[in-house]
XYZ file of C-alpha atoms in Angstrom:
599
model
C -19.979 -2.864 -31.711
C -16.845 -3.629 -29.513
C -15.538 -7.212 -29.218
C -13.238 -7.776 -25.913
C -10.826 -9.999 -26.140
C -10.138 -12.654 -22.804
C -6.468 -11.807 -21.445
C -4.015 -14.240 -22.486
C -3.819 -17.413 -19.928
C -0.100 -16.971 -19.458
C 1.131 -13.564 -19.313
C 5.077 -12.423 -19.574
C 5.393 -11.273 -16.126
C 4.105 -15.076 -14.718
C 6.726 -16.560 -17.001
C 9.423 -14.845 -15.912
C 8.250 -15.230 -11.987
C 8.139 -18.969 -13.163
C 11.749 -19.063 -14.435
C 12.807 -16.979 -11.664
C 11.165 -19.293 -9.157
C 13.145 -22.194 -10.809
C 16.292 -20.598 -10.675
C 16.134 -20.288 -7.332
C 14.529 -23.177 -6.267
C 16.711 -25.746 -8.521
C 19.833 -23.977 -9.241
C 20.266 -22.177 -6.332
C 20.044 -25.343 -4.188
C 22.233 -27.498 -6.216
C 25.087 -24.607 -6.127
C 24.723 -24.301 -2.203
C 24.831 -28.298 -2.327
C 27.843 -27.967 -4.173
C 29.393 -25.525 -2.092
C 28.618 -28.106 1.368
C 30.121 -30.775 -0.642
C 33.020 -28.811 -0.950
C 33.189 -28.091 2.359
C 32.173 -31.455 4.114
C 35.419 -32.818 1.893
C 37.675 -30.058 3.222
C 36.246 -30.758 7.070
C 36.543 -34.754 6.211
C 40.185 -33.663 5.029
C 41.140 -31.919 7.742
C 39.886 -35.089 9.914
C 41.868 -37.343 7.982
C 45.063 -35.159 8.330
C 44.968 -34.755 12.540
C 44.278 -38.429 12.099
C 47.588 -38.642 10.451
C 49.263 -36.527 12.607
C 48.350 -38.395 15.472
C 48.899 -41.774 14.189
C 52.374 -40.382 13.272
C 53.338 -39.270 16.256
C 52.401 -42.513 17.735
C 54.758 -44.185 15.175
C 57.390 -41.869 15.989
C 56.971 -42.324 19.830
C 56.928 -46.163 19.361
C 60.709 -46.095 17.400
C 61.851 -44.053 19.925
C 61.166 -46.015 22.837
C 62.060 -48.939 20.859
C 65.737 -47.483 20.411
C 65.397 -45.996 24.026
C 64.855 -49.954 25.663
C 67.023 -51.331 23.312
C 69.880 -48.849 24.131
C 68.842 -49.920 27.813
C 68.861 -53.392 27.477
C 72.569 -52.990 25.918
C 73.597 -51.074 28.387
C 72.536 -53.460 31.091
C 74.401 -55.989 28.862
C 71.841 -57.746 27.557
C 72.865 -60.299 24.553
C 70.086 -60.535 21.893
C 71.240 -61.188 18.534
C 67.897 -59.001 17.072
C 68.755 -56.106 19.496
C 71.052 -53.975 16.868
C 68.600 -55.063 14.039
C 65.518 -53.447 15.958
C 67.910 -50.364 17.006
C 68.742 -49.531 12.896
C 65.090 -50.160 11.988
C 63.622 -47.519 14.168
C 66.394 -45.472 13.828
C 65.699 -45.345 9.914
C 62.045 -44.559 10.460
C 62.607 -41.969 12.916
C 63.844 -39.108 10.735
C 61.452 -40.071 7.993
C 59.040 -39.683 10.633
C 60.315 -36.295 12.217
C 59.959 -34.997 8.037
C 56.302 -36.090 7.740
C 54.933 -34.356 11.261
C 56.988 -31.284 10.122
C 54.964 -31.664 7.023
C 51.567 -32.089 8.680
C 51.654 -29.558 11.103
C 53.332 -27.204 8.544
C 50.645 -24.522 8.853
C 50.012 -24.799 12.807
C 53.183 -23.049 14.322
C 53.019 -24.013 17.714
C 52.788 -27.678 16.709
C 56.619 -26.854 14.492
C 58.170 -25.544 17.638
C 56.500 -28.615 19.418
C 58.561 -31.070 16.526
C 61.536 -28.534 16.249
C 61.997 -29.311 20.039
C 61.083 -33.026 19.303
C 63.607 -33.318 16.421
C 66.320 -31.524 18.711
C 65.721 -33.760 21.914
C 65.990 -36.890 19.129
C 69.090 -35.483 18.141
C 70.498 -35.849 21.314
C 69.380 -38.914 22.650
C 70.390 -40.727 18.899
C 74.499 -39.674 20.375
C 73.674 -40.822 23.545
C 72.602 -44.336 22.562
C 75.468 -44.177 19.608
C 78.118 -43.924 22.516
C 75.793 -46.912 24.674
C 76.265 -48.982 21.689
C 79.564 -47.924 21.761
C 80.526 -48.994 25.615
C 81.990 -45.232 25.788
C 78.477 -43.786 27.788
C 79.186 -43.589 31.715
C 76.053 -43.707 34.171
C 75.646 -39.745 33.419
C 74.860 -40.687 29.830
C 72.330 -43.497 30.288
C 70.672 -41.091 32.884
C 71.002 -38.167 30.529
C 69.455 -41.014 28.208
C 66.209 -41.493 30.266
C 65.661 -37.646 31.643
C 67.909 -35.268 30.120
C 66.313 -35.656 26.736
C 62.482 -36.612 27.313
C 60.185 -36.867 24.674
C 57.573 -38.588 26.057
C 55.894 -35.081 26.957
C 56.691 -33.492 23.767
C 55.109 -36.016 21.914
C 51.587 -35.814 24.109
C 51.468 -32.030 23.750
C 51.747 -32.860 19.803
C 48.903 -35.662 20.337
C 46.924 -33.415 22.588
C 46.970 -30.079 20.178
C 46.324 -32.409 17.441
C 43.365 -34.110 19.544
C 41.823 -30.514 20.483
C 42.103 -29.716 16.448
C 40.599 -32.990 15.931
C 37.616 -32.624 18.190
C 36.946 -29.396 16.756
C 37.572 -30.455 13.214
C 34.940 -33.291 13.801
C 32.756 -31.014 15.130
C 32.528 -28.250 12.062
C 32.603 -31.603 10.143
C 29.447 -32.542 11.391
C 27.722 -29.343 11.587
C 28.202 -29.205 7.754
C 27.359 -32.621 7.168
C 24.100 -31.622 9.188
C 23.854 -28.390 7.391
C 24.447 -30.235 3.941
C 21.554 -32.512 4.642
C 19.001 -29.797 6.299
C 20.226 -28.124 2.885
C 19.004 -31.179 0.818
C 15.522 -32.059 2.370
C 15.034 -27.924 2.003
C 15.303 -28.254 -1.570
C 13.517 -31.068 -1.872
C 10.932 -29.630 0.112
C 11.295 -26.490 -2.111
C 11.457 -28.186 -5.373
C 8.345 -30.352 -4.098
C 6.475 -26.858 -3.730
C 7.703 -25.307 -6.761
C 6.517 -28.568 -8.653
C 3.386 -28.254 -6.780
C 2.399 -24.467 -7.730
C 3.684 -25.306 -11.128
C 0.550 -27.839 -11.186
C -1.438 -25.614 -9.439
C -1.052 -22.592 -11.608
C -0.892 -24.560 -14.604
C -4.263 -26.576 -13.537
C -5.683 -22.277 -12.884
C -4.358 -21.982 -16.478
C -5.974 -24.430 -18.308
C -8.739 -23.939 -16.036
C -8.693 -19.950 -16.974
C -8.330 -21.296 -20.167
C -11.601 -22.920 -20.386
C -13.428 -20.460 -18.779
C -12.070 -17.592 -21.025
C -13.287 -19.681 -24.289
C -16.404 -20.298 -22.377
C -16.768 -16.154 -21.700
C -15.717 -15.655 -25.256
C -18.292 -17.558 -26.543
C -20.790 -15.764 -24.168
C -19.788 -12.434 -24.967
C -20.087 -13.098 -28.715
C -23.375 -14.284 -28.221
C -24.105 -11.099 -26.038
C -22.742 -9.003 -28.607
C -25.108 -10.996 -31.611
C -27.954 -10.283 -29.438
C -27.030 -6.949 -28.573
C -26.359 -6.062 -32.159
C -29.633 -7.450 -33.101
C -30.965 -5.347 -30.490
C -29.790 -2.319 -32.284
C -32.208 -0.459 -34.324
C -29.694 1.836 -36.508
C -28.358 -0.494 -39.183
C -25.147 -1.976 -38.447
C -22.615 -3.423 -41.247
C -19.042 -4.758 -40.825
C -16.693 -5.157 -43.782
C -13.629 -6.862 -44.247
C -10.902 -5.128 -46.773
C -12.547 -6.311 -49.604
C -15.617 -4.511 -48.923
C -17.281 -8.047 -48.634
C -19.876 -8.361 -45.655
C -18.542 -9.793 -42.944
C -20.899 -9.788 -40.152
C -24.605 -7.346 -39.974
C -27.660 -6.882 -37.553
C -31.208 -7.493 -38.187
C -31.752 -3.912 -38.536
C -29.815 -3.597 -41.539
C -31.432 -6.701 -43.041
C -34.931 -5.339 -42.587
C -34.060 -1.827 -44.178
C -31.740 -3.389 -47.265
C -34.364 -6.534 -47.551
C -31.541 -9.016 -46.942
C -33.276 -12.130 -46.873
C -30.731 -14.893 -47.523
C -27.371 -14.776 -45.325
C -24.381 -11.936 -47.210
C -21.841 -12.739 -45.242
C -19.258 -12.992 -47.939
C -20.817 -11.135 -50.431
C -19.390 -7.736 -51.819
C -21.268 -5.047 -50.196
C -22.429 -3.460 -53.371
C -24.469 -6.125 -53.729
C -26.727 -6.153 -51.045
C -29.723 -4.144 -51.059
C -30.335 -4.175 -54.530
C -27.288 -2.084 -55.175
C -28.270 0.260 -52.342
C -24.699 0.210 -51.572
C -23.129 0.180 -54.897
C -22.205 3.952 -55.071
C -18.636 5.216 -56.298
C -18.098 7.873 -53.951
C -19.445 5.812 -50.813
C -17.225 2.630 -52.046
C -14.744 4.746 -52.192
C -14.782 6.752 -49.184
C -14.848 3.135 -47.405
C -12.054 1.996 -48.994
C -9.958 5.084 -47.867
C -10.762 4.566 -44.203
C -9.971 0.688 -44.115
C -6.546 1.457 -46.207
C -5.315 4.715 -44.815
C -7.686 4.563 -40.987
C -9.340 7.437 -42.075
C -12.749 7.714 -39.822
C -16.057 8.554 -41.753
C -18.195 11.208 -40.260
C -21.577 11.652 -41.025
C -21.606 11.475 -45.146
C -24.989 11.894 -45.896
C -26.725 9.989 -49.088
C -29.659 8.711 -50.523
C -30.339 5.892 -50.726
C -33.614 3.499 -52.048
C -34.343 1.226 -49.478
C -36.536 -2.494 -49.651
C -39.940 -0.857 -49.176
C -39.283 1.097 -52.179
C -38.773 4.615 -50.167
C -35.311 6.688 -50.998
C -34.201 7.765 -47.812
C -31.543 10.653 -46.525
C -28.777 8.412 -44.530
C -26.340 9.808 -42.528
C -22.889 7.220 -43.310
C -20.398 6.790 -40.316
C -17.386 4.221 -40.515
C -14.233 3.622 -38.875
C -11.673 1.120 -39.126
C -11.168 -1.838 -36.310
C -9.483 -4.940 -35.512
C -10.917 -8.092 -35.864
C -10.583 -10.170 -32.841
C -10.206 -13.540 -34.550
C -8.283 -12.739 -37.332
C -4.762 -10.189 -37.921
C -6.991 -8.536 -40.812
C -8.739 -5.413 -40.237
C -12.811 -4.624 -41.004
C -14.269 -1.539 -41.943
C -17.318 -0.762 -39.656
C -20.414 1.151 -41.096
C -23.457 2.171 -39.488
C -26.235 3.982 -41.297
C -29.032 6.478 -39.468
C -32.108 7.351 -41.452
C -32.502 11.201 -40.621
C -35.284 11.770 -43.658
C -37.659 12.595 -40.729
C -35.240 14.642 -38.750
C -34.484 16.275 -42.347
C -38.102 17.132 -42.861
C -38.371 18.441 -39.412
C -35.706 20.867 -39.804
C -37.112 21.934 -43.034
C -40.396 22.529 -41.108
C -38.587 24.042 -37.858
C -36.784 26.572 -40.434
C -40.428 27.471 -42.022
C -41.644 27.986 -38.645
C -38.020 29.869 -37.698
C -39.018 32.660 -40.716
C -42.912 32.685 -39.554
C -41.742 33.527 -36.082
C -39.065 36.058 -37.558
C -41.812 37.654 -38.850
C -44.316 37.877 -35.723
C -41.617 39.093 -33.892
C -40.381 42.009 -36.036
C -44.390 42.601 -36.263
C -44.425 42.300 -32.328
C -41.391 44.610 -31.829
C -42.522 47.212 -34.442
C -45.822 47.338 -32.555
C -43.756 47.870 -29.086
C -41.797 50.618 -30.307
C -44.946 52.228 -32.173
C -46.126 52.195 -28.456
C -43.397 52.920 -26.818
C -42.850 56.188 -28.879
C -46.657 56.734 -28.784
C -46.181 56.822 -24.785
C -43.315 58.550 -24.586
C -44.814 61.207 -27.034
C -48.200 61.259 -25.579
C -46.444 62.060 -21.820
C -44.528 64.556 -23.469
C -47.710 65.788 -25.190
C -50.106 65.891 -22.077
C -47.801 67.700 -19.984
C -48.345 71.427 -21.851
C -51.857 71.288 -20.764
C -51.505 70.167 -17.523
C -49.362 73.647 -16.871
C -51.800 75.410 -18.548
C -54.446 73.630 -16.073
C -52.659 73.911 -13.454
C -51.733 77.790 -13.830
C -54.667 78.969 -14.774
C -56.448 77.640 -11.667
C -53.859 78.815 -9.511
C -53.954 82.164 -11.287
C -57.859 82.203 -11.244
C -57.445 81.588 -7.488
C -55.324 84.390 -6.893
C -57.855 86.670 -8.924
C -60.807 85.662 -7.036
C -59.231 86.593 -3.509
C -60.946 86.671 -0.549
C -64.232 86.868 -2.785
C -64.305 83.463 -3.615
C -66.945 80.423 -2.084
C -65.730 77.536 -0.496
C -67.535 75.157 -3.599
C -65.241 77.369 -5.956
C -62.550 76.911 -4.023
C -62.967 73.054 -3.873
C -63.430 73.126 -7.580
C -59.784 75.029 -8.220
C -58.552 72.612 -5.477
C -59.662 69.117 -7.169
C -58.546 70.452 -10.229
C -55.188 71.857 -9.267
C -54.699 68.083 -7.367
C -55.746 66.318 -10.939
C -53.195 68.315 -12.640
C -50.626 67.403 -9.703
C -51.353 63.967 -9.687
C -51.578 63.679 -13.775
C -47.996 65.435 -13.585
C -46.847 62.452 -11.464
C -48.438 59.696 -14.082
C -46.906 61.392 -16.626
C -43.690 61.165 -15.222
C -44.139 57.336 -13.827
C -45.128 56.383 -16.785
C -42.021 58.012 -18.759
C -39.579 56.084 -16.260
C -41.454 52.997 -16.517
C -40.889 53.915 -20.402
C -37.310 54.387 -20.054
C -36.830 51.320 -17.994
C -37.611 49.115 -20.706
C -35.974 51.261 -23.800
C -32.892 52.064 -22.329
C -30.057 49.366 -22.056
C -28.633 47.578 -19.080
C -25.197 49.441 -17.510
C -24.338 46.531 -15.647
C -21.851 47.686 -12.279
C -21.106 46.598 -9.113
C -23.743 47.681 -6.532
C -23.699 47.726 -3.073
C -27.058 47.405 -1.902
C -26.570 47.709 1.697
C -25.686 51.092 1.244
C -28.556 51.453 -1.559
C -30.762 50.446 1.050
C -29.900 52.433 3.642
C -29.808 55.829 1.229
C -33.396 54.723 0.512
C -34.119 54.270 4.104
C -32.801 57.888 5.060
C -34.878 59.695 2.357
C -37.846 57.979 3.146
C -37.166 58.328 6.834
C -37.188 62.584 5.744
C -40.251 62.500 3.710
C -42.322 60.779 6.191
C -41.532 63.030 9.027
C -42.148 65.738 7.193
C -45.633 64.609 6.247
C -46.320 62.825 9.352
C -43.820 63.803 12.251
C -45.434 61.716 15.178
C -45.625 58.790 12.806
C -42.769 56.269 13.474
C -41.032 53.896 11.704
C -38.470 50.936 13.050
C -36.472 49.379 10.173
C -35.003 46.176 10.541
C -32.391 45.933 7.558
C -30.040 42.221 7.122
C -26.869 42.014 5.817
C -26.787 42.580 1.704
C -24.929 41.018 -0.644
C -23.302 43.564 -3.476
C -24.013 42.369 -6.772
C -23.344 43.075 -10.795
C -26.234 45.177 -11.851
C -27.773 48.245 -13.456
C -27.599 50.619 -10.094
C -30.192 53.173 -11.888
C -33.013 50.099 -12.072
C -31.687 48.592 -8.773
C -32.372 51.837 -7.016
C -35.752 52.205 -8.480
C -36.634 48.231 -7.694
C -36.188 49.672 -3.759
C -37.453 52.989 -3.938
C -41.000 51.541 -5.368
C -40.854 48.943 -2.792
C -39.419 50.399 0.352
C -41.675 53.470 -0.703
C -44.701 51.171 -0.877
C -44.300 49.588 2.619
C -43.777 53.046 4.441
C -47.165 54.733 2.751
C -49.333 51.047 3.580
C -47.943 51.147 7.142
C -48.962 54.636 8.030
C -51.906 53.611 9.819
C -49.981 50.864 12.185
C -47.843 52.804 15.006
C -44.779 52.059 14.754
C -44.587 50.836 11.544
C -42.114 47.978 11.746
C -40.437 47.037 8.555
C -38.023 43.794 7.509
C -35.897 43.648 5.227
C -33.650 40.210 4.637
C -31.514 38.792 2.270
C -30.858 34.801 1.850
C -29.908 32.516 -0.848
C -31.774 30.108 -2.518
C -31.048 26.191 -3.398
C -29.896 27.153 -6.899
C -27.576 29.670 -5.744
C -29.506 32.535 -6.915
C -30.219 35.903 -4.355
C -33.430 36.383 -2.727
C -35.024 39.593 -1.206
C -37.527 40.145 1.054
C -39.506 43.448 2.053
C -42.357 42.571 5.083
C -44.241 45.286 6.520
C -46.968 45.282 9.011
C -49.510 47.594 6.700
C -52.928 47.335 5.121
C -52.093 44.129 3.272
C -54.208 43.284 0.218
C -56.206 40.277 -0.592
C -54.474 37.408 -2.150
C -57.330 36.733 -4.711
C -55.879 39.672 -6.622
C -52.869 39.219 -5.931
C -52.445 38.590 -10.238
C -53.271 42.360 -11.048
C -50.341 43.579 -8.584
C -47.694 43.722 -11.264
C -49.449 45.098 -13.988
C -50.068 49.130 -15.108
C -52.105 50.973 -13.555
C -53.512 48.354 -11.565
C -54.297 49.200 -8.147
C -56.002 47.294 -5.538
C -56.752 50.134 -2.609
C -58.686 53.466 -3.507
C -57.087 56.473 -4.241
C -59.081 58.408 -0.893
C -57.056 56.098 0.949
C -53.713 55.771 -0.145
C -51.901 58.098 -3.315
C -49.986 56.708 -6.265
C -50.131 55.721 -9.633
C -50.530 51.767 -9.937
C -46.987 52.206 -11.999
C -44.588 51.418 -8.991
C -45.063 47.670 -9.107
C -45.115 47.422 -12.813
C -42.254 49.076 -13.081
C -40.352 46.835 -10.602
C -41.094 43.751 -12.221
C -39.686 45.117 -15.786
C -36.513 46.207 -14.009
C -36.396 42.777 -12.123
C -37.585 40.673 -15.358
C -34.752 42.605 -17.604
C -32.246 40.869 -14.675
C -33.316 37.709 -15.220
C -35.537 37.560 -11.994
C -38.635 37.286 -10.912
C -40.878 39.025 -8.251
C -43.866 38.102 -6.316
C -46.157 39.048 -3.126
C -47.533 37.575 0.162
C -50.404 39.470 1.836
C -53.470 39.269 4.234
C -55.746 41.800 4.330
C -54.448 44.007 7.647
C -52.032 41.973 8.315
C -49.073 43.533 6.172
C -47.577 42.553 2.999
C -44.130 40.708 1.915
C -42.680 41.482 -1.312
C -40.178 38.706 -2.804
C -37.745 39.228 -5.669
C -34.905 36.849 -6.902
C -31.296 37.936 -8.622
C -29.282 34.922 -10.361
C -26.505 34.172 -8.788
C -24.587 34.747 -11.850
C -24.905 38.496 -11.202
C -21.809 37.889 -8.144
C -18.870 40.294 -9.063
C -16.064 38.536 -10.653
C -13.231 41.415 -9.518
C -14.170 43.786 -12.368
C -17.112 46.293 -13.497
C -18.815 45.464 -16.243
C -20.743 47.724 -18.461
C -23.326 46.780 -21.353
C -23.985 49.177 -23.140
């Protein structure tokens, strides 16, 4: 059993994209607001200060030309007891005056050379209305008085510069102010967003919240059902060894009838549990998470029955709790254990059919090979004493004699040949595989040649067209390869003697599991398909010998060589219409890079 836990509602990477998202939705903001505040004061001062300049220089201009008419009005001797007064009043505000625009402008250089001039032309016209005051200034000073020195135009370039300073003062002054409030209904904005996906992630939470308890609660229940389901008995143990949690499978077996939870596990089943070496063998995988692996017991179970139980545990985390569990499952294998018993009873029966079997197929193997061995000293003597006879007789001889030495000279040959088909088919299944690489194209077309020579030589005007597909080469025993194609290439030229030209196919393809298939199709005698079941076997033949030689061992030998490769072989035919010989090689016969040999 497996509990899964929900995911926790608030994860570490969401708190710190929280915290981050406040940092730069609060503090960020309220630094840049800072920062504009800073800077709208700084434009606000700089406003304030080519305000001052300006308003000074207006002072300063309005002295002057107070000392300028009153110098004038002196000159044109004009009495007015306040007339000195005004003169030393603006003449003591005028330097003062001259020292604070020197001070203002101090970091705009044009402006000092603007006052340096100023302060010069001052200078001069302060003598000239000293020597006015005097009576010693001719009509050259009191003109030198009104153009020599002017100030007038000094004093507007000063107003002017500072003006042109102003305006543009005024203007960066505004843009921040502008940019200072844009700044403050962004973070508003912002801060109303931030506080609004705080709500909305923290409703998510508490709704994921909910919903996780509510899948908790599901997936406990699934997992009560589910282990009820069960039908291997199903324990879990706290460290204690008391019963925390079971199935209904384990109460049936045990006979649990009133709830254990809490109870010491040696207690339940009528002491079922309460074994030493199992109690123990618990208690070392919840201490020191050793894993349990099928520790078989006995054990008596509630219908009375002592059963073989196969004991698996391992250690786990309980999800609602930091303590760990121990959990146990326990398979009844008493049947399984009686089966084997059986299945190895059944295992030394078989043993012994089978060394019976394979005694009897050597006793007949070596009775075959013996008997071919045996029968072929009487066949020479047969044989050579009919040929001899034949030579003895002469001329003298009557044709029925001489069919008589002729049918049994052609026994003789044609035992000779059983003899020997029935030694290779022998040999085919004594001798062991000598697995190689073997081109069979090349097989084939050897086969094809020598075939090709006999036929002629037996038939010349009899012809043959051979059709031959591309061949794989393969892993196999070449010696049992080449005999597969000899018997079956040999087959289809001797049924196809009759049918001019003889036209044989042969093809190569592969088949949905991989494996090789072969096909030989001639256009022969064919054979009936309702006998098609004796093809394969020895000495089973299904045309007469008048018609067409052989031994019936050709086929039955190609299905041992094809069997022994893990293949299989079988035949299409219509009487007439020619036959088509199928045999499959697995595919895991394809060469790997190397030759092989089993010997």
């Amino acid at each position: 059993m497996r509990v899964v836990q929900a995911p926790e509602p608030m994860q570490k990477w969401r708190l710190a994209l929280l915290l981050l998202a406040v940092g730069l939705i609060v503090v960020v903001p309220a630094v840049l607001l800072r920062m504009a505040s800073l800077e709208s004061i700084a434009a606000a001062e700089q406003v304030n200060h080519s305000q001052q300049v300006e308003a000074q220089s207006y002072e300063l201009t309005y002295d002057l030309r107070n000392v300028e008419t009153v110098a004038l009005a002196v000159a044109a001797d004009v009495r007015a007891p306040d007339l000195r007064q005004r003169i030393a009043e603006s003449r003591e505000r005028i330097d003062p005056a001259l020292d604070t625009l020197q001070a203002l402008t101090s970091d705009n250089p044009a402006q000092q050379v603007r006052i340096g001039q100023l302060r010069t032309n001052v200078a001069l016209r302060t003598q000239e209305v000293d020597r006015i005051l005097a009576g010693t200034a001719d009509a050259a000073g009191i003109e030198a008085l009104v153009s020599r020195y002017p100030i007038r135009g000094i004093a507007s370039d000063i107003v002017a510069a500072e003006r042109t300073l102003l305006a543009e003062r005024t203007a960066t002054a505004d843009a921040i102010r502008q940019r200072t409030e844009l700044l403050r209904w962004g973070a508003v904005l912002a801060q109303l967003a931030l506080l609004g996906t705080v709500t909305y992630f923290a409703t998510r939470q508490i709704a994921g919240r909910l919903q996780a308890e509510r899948t908790t609660r599901r997936a406990s229940a699934r997992a009560a059902v589910m282990l009820d389901t069960v039908r291997e008995p199903i324990v879990l143990a706290d460290a204690d060894l008391n019963v925390v949690m079971y199935n209904a499978a384990f109460a049936e077996l045990f006979g649990v009838e009133d709830d254990a939870t809490g109870r010491p596990l040696a207690q339940v089943g009528e002491g079922a549990w309460d074994d030493a070496e199992t109690l123990r063998r618990l208690g070392d995988v919840i201490a020191r998470d050793r894993e349990l692996w099928d520790f078989q017991r006995t054990q008596e179970t509630a219908d009375g029955f002592e059963r073989i139980m196969l004991v698996n545990a391992r250690r786990m985390e309980l999800p609602d709790t930091e303590d760990d569990a121990v959990l146990v499952t326990a398979s009844d294998i008493t049947s399984q254990k009686t089966s084997e018993q059986q299945i190895r009873t059944l295992n030394r029966q078989l043993e012994g059919k089978v060394e019976q079997v394979s005694d009897v197929n050597r006793e007949l193997e070596a009775f075959s090979y013996s008997v071919s061995h045996d029968l072929r000293a009487p066949l020479r003597h047969i044989a050579g004493f009919s040929d001899k006879l034949a030579r003895q007789l002469g001329d003298d001889i009557d044709e029925k004699s001489r069919h008589y030495l002729d049918v049994i000279a052609g026994s003789a040959r044609r035992m000779s040949a059983l003899i020997d088909d029935l030694l290779v088919y022998s040999r085919l299944g004594r001798s062991a595989l000598r697995l190689q690489m073997v081109d069979l194209q090349s097989m084939v077309h050897d086969t094809r040649s020598m075939l090709d020579a006999n036929a002629h030589a037996e038939n010349p005007d009899h012809v043959i067209h051979w059709e031959i597909g591309t061949l794989p080469v393969l892993v196999a025993d070449e010696n049992m390869i080449r005999q597969v194609w000899l018997n079956l290439l040999g087959n289809a030229v001797k049924y196809s003697v009759r049918s001019e030209p003889a036209v044989i196919t042969v093809a190569h393809e592969y088949d949905s599991d991989g494996s090789h298939r072969f096909t030989i199709h001639d256009n022969g005698a064919g054979f009936d398909m309702a006998y098609a079941g004796k093809l394969f076997g020895v000495f089973q033949r299904l045309h007469a010998a008048s018609e067409f030689s052989g031994t019936g061992i050709g086929l039955a030998s190609v299905k041992r060589v094809i069997t022994r490769h893990d293949g299989r072989v079988w035949a299409e035919s219509e009487p007439g219409k020619g036959a088509t010989f199928h045999f499959t090689l697995p595919a895991t016969l394809e060469p790997t890079g190397k030759s092989t040999a089993n010997t």
